[in-house]
C-alpha positions as YAML, in Angstrom:
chain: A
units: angstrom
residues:
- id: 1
  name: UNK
  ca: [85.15, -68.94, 59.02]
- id: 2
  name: UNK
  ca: [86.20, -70.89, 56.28]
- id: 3
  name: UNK
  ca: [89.98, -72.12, 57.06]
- id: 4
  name: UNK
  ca: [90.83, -75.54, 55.54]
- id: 5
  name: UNK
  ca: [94.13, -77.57, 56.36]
- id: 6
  name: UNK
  ca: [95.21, -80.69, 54.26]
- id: 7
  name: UNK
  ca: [97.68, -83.19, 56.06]
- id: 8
  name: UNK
  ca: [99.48, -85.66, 54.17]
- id: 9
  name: UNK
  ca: [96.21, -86.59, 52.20]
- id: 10
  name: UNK
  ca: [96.40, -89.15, 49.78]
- id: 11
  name: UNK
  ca: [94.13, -91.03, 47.61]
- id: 12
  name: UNK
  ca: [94.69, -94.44, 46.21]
- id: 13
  name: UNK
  ca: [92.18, -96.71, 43.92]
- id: 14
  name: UNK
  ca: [93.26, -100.08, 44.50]
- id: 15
  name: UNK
  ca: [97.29, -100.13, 44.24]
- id: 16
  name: UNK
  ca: [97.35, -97.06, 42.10]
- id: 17
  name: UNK
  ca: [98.11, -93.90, 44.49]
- id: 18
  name: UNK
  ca: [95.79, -91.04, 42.29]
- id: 19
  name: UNK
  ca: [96.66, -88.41, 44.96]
- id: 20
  name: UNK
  ca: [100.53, -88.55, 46.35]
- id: 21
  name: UNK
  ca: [100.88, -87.04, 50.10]
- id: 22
  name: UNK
  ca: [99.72, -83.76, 49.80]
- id: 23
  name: UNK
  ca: [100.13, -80.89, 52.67]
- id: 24
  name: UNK
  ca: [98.48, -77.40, 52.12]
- id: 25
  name: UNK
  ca: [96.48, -74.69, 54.25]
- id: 26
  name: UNK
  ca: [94.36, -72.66, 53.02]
- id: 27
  name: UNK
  ca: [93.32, -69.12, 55.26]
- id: 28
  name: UNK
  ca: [89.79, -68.06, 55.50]
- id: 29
  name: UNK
  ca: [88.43, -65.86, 52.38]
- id: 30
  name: UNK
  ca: [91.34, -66.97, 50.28]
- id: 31
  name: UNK
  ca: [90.06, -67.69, 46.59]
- id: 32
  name: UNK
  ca: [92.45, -70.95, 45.66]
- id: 33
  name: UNK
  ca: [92.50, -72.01, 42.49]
- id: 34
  name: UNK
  ca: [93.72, -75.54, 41.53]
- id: 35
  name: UNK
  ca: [95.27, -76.00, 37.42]
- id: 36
  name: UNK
  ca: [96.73, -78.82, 36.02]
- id: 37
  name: UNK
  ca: [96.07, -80.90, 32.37]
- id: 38
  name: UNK
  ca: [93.75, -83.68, 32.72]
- id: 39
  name: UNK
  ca: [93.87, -86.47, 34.92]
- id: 40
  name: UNK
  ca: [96.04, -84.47, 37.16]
- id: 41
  name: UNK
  ca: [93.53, -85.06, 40.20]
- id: 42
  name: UNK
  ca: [92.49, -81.63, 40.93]
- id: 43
  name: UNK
  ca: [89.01, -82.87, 41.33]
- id: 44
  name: UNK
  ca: [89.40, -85.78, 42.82]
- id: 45
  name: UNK
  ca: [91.30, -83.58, 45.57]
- id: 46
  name: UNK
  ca: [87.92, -81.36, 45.55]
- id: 47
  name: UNK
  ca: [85.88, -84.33, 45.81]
- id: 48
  name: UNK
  ca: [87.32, -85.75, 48.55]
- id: 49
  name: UNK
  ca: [86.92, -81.85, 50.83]
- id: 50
  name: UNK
  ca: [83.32, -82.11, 49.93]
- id: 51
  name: UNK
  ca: [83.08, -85.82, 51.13]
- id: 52
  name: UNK
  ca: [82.27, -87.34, 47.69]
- id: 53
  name: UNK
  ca: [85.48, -89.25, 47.48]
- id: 54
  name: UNK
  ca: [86.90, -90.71, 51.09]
- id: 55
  name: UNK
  ca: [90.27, -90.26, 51.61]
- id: 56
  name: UNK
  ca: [92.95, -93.02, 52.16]
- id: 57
  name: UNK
  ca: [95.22, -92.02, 54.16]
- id: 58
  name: UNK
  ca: [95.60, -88.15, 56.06]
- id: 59
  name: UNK
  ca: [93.58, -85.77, 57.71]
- id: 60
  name: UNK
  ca: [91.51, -82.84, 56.23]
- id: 61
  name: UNK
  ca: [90.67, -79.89, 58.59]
- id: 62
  name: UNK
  ca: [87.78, -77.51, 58.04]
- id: 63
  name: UNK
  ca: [87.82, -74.36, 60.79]
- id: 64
  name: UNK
  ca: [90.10, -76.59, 63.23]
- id: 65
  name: UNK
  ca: [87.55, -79.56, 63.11]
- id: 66
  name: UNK
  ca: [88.54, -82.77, 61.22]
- id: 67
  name: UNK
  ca: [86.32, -83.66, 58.98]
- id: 68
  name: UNK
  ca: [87.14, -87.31, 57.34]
- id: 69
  name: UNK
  ca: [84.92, -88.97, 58.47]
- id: 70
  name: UNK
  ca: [81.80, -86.16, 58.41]
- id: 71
  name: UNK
  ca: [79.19, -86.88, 55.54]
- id: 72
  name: UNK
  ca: [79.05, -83.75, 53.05]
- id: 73
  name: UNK
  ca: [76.02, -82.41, 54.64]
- id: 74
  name: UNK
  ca: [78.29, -81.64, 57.77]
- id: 75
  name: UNK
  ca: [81.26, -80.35, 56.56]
- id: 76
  name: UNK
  ca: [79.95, -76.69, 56.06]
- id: 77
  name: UNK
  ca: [80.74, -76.81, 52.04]
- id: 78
  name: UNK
  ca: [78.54, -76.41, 49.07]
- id: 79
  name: UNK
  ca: [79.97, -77.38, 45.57]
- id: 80
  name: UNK
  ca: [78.77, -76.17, 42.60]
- id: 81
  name: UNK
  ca: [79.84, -78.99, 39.37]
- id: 82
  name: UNK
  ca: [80.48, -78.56, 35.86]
- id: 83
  name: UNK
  ca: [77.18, -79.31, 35.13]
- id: 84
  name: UNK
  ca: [74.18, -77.08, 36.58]
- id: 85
  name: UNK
  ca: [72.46, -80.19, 37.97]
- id: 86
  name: UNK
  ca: [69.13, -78.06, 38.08]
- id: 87
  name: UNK
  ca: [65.95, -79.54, 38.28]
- id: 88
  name: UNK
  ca: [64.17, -78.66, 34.99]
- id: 89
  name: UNK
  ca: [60.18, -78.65, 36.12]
- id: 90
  name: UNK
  ca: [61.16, -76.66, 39.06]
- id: 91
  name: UNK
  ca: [61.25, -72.09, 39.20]
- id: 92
  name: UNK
  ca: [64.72, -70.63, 39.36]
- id: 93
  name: UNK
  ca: [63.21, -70.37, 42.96]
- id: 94
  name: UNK
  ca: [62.56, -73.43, 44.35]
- id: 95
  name: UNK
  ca: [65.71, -74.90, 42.09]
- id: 96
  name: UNK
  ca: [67.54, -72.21, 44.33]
- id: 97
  name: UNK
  ca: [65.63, -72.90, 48.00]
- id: 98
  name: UNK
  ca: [66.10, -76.59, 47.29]
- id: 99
  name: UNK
  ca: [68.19, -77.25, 49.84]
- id: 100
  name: UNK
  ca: [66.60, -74.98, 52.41]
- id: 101
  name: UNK
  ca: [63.46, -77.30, 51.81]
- id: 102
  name: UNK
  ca: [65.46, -79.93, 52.73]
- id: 103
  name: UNK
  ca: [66.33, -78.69, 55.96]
- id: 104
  name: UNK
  ca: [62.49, -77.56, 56.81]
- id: 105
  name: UNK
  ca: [63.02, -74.12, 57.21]
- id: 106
  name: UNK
  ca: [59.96, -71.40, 57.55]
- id: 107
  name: UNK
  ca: [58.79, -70.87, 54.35]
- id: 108
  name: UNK
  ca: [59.18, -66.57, 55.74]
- id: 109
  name: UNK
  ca: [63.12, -67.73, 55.96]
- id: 110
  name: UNK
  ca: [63.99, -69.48, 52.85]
- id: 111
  name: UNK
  ca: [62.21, -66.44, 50.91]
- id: 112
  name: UNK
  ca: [64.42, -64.06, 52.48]
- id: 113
  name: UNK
  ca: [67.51, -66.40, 51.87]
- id: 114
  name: UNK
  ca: [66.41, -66.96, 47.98]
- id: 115
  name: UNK
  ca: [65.65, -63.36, 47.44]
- id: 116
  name: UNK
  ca: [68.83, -62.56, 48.68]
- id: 117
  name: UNK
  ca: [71.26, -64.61, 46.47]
- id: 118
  name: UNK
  ca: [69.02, -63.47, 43.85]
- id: 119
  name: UNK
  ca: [70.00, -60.00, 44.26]
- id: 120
  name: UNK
  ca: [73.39, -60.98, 44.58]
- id: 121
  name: UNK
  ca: [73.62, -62.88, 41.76]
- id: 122
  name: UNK
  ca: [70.93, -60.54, 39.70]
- id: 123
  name: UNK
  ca: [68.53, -63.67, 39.06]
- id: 124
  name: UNK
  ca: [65.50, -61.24, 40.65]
- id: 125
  name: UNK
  ca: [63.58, -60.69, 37.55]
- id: 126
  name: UNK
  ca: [64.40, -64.47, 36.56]
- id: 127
  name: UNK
  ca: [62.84, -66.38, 40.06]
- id: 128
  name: UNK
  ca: [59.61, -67.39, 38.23]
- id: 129
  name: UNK
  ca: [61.44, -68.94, 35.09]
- id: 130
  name: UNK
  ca: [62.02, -72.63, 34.41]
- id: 131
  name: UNK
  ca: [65.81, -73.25, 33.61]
- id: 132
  name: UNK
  ca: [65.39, -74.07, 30.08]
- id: 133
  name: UNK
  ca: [64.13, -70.15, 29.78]
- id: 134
  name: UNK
  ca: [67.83, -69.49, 30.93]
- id: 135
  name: UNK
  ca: [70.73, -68.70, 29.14]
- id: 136
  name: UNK
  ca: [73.94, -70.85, 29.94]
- id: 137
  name: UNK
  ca: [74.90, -68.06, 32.55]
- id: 138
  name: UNK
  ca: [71.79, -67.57, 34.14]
- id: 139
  name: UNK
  ca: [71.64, -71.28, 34.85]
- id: 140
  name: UNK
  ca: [75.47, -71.35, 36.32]
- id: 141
  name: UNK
  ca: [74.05, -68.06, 38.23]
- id: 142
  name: UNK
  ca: [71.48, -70.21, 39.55]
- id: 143
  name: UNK
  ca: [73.52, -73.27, 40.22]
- id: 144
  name: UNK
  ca: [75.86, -71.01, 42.15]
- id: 145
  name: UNK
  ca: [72.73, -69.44, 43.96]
- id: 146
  name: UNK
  ca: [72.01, -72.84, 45.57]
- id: 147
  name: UNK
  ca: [75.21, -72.80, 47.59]
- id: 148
  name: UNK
  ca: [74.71, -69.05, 48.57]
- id: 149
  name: UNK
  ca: [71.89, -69.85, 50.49]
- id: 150
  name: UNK
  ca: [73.41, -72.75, 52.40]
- id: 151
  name: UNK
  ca: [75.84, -70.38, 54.00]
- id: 152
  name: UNK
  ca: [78.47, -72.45, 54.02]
- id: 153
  name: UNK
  ca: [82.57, -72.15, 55.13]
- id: 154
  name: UNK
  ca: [84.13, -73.21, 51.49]
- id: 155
  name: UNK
  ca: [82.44, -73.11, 48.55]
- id: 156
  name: UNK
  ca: [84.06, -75.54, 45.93]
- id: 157
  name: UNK
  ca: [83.50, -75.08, 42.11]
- id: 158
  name: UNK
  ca: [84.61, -78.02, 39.88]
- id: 159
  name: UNK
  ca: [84.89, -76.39, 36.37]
- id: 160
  name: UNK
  ca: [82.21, -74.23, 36.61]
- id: 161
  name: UNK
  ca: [82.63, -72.29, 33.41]
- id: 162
  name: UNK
  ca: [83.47, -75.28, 31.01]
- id: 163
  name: UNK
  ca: [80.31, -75.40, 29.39]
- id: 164
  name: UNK
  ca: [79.99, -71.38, 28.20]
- id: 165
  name: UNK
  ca: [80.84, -70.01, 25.17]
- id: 166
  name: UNK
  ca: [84.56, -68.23, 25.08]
- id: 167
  name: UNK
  ca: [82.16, -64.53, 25.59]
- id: 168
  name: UNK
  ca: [79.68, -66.07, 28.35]
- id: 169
  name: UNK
  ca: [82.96, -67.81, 30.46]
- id: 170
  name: UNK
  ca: [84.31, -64.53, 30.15]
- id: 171
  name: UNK
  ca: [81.49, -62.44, 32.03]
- id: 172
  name: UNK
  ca: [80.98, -65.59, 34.54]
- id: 173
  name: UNK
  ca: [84.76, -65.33, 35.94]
- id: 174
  name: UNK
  ca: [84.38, -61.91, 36.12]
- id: 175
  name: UNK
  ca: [81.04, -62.15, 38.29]
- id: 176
  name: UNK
  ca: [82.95, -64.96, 40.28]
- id: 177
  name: UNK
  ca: [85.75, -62.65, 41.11]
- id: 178
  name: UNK
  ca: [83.30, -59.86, 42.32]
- id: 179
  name: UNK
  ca: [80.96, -62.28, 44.44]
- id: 180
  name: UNK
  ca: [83.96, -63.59, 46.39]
- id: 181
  name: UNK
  ca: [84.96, -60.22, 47.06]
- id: 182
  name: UNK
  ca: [80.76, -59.28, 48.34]
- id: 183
  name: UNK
  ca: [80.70, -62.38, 50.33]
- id: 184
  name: UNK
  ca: [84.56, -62.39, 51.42]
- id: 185
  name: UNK
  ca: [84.11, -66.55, 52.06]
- id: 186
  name: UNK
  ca: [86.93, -69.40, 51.31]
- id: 187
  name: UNK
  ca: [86.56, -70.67, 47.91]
- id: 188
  name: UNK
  ca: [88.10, -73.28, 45.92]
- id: 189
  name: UNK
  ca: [88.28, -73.32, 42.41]
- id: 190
  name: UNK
  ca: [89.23, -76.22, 39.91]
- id: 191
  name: UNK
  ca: [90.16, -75.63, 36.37]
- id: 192
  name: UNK
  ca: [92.65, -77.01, 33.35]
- id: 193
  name: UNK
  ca: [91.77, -73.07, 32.17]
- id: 194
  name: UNK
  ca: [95.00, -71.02, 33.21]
- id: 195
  name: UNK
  ca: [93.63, -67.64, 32.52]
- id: 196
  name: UNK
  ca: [90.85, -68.26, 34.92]
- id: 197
  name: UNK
  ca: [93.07, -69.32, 36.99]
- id: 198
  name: UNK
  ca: [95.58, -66.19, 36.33]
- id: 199
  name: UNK
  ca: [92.40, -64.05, 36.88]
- id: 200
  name: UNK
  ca: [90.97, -65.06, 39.78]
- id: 201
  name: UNK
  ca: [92.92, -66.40, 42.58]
- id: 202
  name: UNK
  ca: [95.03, -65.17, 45.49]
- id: 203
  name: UNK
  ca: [96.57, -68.75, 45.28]
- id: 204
  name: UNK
  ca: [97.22, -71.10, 42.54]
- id: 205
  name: UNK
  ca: [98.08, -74.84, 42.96]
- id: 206
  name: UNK
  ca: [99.94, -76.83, 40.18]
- id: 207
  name: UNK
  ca: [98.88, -80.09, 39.96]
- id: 208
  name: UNK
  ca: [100.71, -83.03, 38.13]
- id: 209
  name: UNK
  ca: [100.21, -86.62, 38.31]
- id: 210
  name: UNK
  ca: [98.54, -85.88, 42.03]
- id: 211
  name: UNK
  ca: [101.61, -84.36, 43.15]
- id: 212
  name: UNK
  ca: [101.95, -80.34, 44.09]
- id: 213
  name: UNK
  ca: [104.08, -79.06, 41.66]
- id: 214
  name: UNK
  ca: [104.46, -75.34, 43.06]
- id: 215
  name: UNK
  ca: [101.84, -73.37, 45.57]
- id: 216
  name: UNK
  ca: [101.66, -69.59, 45.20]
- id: 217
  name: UNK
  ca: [100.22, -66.26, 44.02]
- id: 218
  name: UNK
  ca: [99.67, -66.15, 40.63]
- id: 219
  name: UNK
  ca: [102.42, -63.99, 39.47]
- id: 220
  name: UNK
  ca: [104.79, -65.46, 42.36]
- id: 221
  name: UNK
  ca: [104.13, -68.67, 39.91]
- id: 222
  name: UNK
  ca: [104.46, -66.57, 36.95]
- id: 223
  name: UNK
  ca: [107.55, -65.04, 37.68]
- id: 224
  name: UNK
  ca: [109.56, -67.53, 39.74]
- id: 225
  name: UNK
  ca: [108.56, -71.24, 38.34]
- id: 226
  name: UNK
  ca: [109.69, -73.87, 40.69]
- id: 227
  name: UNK
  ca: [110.28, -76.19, 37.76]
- id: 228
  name: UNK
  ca: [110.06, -76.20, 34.21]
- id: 229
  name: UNK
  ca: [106.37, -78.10, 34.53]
- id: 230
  name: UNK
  ca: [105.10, -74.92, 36.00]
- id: 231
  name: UNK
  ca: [106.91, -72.59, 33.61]
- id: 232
  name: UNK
  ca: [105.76, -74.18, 30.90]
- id: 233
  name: UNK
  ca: [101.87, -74.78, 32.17]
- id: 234
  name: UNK
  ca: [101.49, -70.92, 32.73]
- id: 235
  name: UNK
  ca: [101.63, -68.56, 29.99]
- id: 236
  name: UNK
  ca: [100.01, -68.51, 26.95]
- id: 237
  name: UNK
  ca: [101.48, -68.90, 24.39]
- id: 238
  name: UNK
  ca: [103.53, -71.15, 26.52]
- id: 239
  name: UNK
  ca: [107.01, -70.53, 27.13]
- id: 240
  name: UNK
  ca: [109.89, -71.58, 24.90]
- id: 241
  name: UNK
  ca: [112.30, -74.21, 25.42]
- id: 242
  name: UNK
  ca: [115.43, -74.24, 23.90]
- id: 243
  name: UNK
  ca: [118.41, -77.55, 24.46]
- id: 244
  name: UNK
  ca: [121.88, -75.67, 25.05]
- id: 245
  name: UNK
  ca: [125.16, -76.23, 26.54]
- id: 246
  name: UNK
  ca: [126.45, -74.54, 30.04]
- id: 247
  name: UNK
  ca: [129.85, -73.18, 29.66]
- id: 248
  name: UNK
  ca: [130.69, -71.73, 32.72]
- id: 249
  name: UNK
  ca: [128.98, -71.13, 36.22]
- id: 250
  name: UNK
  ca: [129.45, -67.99, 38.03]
- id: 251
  name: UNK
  ca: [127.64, -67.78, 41.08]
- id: 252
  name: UNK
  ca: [124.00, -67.20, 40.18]
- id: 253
  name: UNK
  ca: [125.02, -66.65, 36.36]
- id: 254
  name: UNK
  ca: [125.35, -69.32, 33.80]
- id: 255
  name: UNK
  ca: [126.85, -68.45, 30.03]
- id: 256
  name: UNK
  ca: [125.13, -71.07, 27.91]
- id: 257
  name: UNK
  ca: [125.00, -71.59, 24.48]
- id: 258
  name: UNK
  ca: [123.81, -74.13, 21.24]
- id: 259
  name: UNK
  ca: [124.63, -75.14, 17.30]
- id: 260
  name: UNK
  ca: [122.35, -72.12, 16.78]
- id: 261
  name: UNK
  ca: [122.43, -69.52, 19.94]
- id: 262
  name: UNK
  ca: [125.59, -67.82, 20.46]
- id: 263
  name: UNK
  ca: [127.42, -67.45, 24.32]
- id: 264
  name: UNK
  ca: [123.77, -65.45, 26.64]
- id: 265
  name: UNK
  ca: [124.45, -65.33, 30.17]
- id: 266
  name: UNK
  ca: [121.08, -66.63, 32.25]
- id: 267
  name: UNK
  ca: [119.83, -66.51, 35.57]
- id: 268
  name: UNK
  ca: [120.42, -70.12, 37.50]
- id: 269
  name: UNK
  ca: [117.59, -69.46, 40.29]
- id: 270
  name: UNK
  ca: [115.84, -72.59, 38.88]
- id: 271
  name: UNK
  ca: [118.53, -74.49, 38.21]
- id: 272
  name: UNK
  ca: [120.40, -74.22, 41.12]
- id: 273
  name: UNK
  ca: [123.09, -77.35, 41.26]
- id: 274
  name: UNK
  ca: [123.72, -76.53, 37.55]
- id: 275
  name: UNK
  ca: [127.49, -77.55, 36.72]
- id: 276
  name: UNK
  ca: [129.56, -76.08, 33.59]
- id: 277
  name: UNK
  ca: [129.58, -78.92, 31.11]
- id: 278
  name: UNK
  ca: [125.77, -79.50, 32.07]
- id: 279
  name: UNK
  ca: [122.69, -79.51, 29.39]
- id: 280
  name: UNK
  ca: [120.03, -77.63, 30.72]
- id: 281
  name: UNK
  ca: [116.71, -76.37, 28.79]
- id: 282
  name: UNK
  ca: [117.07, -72.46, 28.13]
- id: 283
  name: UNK
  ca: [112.97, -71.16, 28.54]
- id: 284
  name: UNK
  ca: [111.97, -68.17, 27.16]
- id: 285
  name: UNK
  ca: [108.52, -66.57, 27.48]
- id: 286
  name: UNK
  ca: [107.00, -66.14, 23.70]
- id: 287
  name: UNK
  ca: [106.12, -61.84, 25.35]
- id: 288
  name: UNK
  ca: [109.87, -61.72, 25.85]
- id: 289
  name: UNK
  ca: [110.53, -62.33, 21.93]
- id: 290
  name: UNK
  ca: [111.11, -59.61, 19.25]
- id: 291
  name: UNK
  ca: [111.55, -60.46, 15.76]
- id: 292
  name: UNK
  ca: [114.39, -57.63, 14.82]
- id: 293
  name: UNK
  ca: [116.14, -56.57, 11.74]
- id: 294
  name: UNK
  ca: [119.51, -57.23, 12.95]
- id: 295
  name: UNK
  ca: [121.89, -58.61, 15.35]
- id: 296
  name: UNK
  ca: [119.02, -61.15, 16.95]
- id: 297
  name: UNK
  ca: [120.80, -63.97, 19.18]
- id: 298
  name: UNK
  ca: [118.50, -66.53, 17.06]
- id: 299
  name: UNK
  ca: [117.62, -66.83, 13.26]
- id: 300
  name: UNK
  ca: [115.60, -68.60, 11.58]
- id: 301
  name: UNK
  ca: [112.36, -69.33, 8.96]
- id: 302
  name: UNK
  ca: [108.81, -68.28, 9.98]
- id: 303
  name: UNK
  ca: [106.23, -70.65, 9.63]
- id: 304
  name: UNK
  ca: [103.09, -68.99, 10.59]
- id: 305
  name: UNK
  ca: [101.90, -65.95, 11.37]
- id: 306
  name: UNK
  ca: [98.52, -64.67, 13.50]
- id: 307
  name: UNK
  ca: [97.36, -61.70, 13.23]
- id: 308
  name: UNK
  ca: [95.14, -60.59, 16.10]
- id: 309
  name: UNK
  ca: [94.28, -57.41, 15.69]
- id: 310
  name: UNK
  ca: [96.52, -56.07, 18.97]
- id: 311
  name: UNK
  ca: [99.31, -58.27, 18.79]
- id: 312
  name: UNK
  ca: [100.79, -60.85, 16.15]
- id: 313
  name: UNK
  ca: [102.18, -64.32, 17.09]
- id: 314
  name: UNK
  ca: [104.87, -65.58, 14.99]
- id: 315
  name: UNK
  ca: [106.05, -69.46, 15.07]
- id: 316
  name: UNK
  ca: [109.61, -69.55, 13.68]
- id: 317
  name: UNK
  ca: [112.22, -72.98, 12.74]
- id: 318
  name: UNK
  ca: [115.02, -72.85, 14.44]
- id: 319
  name: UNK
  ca: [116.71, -75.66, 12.50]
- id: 320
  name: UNK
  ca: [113.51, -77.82, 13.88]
- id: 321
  name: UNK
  ca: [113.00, -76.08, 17.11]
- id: 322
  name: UNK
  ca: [109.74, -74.71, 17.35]
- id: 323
  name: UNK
  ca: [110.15, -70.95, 18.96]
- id: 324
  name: UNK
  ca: [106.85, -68.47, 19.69]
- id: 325
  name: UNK
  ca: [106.92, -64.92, 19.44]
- id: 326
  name: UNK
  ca: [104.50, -62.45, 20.36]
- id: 327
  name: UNK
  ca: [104.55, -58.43, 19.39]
- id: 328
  name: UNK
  ca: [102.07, -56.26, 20.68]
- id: 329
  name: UNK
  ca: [101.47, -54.33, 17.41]
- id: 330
  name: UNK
  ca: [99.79, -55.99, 13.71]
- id: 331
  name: UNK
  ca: [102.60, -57.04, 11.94]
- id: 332
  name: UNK
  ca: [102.67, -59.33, 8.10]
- id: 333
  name: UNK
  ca: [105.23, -61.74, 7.99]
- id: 334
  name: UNK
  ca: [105.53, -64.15, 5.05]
- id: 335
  name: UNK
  ca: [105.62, -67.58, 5.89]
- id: 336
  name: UNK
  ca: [109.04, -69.12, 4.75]
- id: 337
  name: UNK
  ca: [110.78, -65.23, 5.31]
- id: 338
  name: UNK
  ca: [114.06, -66.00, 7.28]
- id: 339
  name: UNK
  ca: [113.81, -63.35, 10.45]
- id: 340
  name: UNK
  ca: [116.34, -63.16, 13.43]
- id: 341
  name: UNK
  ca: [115.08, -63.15, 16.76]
- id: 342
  name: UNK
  ca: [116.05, -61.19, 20.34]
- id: 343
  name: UNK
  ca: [114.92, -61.89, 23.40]
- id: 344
  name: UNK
  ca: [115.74, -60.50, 27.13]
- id: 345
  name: UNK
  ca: [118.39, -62.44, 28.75]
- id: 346
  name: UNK
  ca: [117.71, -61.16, 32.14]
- id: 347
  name: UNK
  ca: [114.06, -63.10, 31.93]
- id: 348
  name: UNK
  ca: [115.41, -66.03, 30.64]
- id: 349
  name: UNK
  ca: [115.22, -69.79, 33.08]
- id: 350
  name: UNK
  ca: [117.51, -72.16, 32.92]
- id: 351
  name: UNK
  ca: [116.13, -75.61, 33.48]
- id: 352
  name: UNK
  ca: [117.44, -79.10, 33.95]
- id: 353
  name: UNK
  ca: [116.98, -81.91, 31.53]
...
């Protein structure tokens, strides 16, 4: 089992309240991933499940049991940091068995426990070495290898991947994904990294200013942002936002328009209490762009173009509006070239102010 229930958790330091009253449930063998910028308190929320942080005010479940007051060793979670936290004179083995040792098992029992997460975690041919024979991913492999072999409900990772290389973090989220689908347990996952967080969760929590911003599956989040915070934190590049005018209200429709966009018709579903006369913030995904000969509903001067081999993302001035397209094909554009722009209506947000 590996169930875990927050109730109106909060966490203050001093007068300043880090964590506002925060609700959630989370079902055994779910992989949840909390995302947020900096300072956001996704691992201070993390800290506090594993017992490293106490909590103010609240209640924390884990399986139906609650757990404030428990010290970590008792809660049935194993964390694994940013930093492997190995110990460098000891084998991958006994860096892995550590906490087996701790707990005086049979020396038959934590073999069979090591060797397993070994094989798991394909650290067999590697049990003799010293960590600083280890590449950065064997060493995370091993870090993570620890908490295998604890067996516990929840495992908790606090940025594991933030000290690889773009290619290594890469592989390491993909071997996260496939142990939590071997071992099938709860795990919770902090990261500022969206596509890690895109990639690998069933659930994703937005975090800002230690308040839940939206709670969802990924493309639930992707799709349908609760707010303009969340549209704007997921996607990359992230989404455009554009200041316009609402001229009329019909229903779930809204015709808006600016000085430089000319009368589109939007969806309201985020911006439900929108009024015509209103100024709202049009947002527009830089995948929904297309830079077009002719007849765009935007024009203006590019700035600068990437080329990246399978797509190209152009940054174009709209009268000092910064606005991101992205085509899936190479394409040249000359910086300073004056381009018009489309994009698809039907997936635009409206926002408030």
């Amino acid at each position: 089992m590996g169930s875990l229930k927050l109730t109106e958790v909060t966490k203050s330091f001093g007068s300043h309240q880090v964590i506002k009253p925060t609700t959630l449930t989370i079902e055994d063998g779910e992989f949840v991933v909390f995302v947020g910028p900096s300072g956001c308190g996704k691992s201070t929320i993390l800290r506090m499940i594993a017992g490293l942080e106490d909590i103010t005010s609240g209640t924390l479940e884990i399986d139906g049991r609650v757990v404030n007051d428990l010290v970590p060793v008792k809660r049935g979670v194993s964390m694994v940091f940013q930093s492997y936290a190995l110990y460098p004179h000891m084998t991958v083995f006994e860096n892995i068995a550590f906490p087996l040792r701790v707990e005086r098992l049979a020396n038959s029992e934590v073999r069979a426990k090591v060797e397993s997460a070994a094989e798991i975690l394909q650290l067999t041919d590697r049990l003799k070495h010293k960590p600083a024979q280890l590449s950065g991913g064997q060493r995370q492999r091993t870090a993570i290898g620890r908490s295998i072999v604890r067996e516990p409900s929840v495992f908790l990772f606090d940025e594991p991947l933030s000290n690889l290389d773009a290619a290594l973090r890469m592989d390491m989220r993909l071997e996260i994904g496939r142990l939590h689908q071997r071992l099938g347990a709860s795990m919770i996952y902090v990261t500022h990294d969206q596509v890690e967080a895109m990639t690998l969760a069933d659930k994703i929590i937005v975090l800002r200013d230690g308040q839940v911003m939206q709670f969802g599956a990924p493309m639930d989040l992707y799709q349908n942002p609760a707010n303009k915070f969340v549209a704007g934190f997921l996607g990359a590049p992230s989404m455009n936002f554009l200041e316009v005018r609402v001229d009329a209200v019909n229903g779930a429709r809204a015709q808006v328009s600016s000085s430089f966009l000319a009368v589109t018709t939007v969806s309201t579903a985020c911006f439900p209490g929108v009024s015509a006369g209103d100024t709202a913030h049009l947002g527009v995904r830089p995948q929904e762009v297309d830079i077009v000969d002719r007849d765009g509903q935007l024009a203006g001067a590019v700035v600068i173009s990437e080329r990246l081999g399978n797509e190209t993302v152009i940054e174009v001035d709209l009268d000092g509006t910064k606005f991101i397209a992205v085509e899936s094909r190479d394409r040249v554009y000359r910086a300073g070239a004056r381009v018009e722009v489309s994009f698809d209506a039907n997936k635009a947000f409206l926002f408030p102010l």
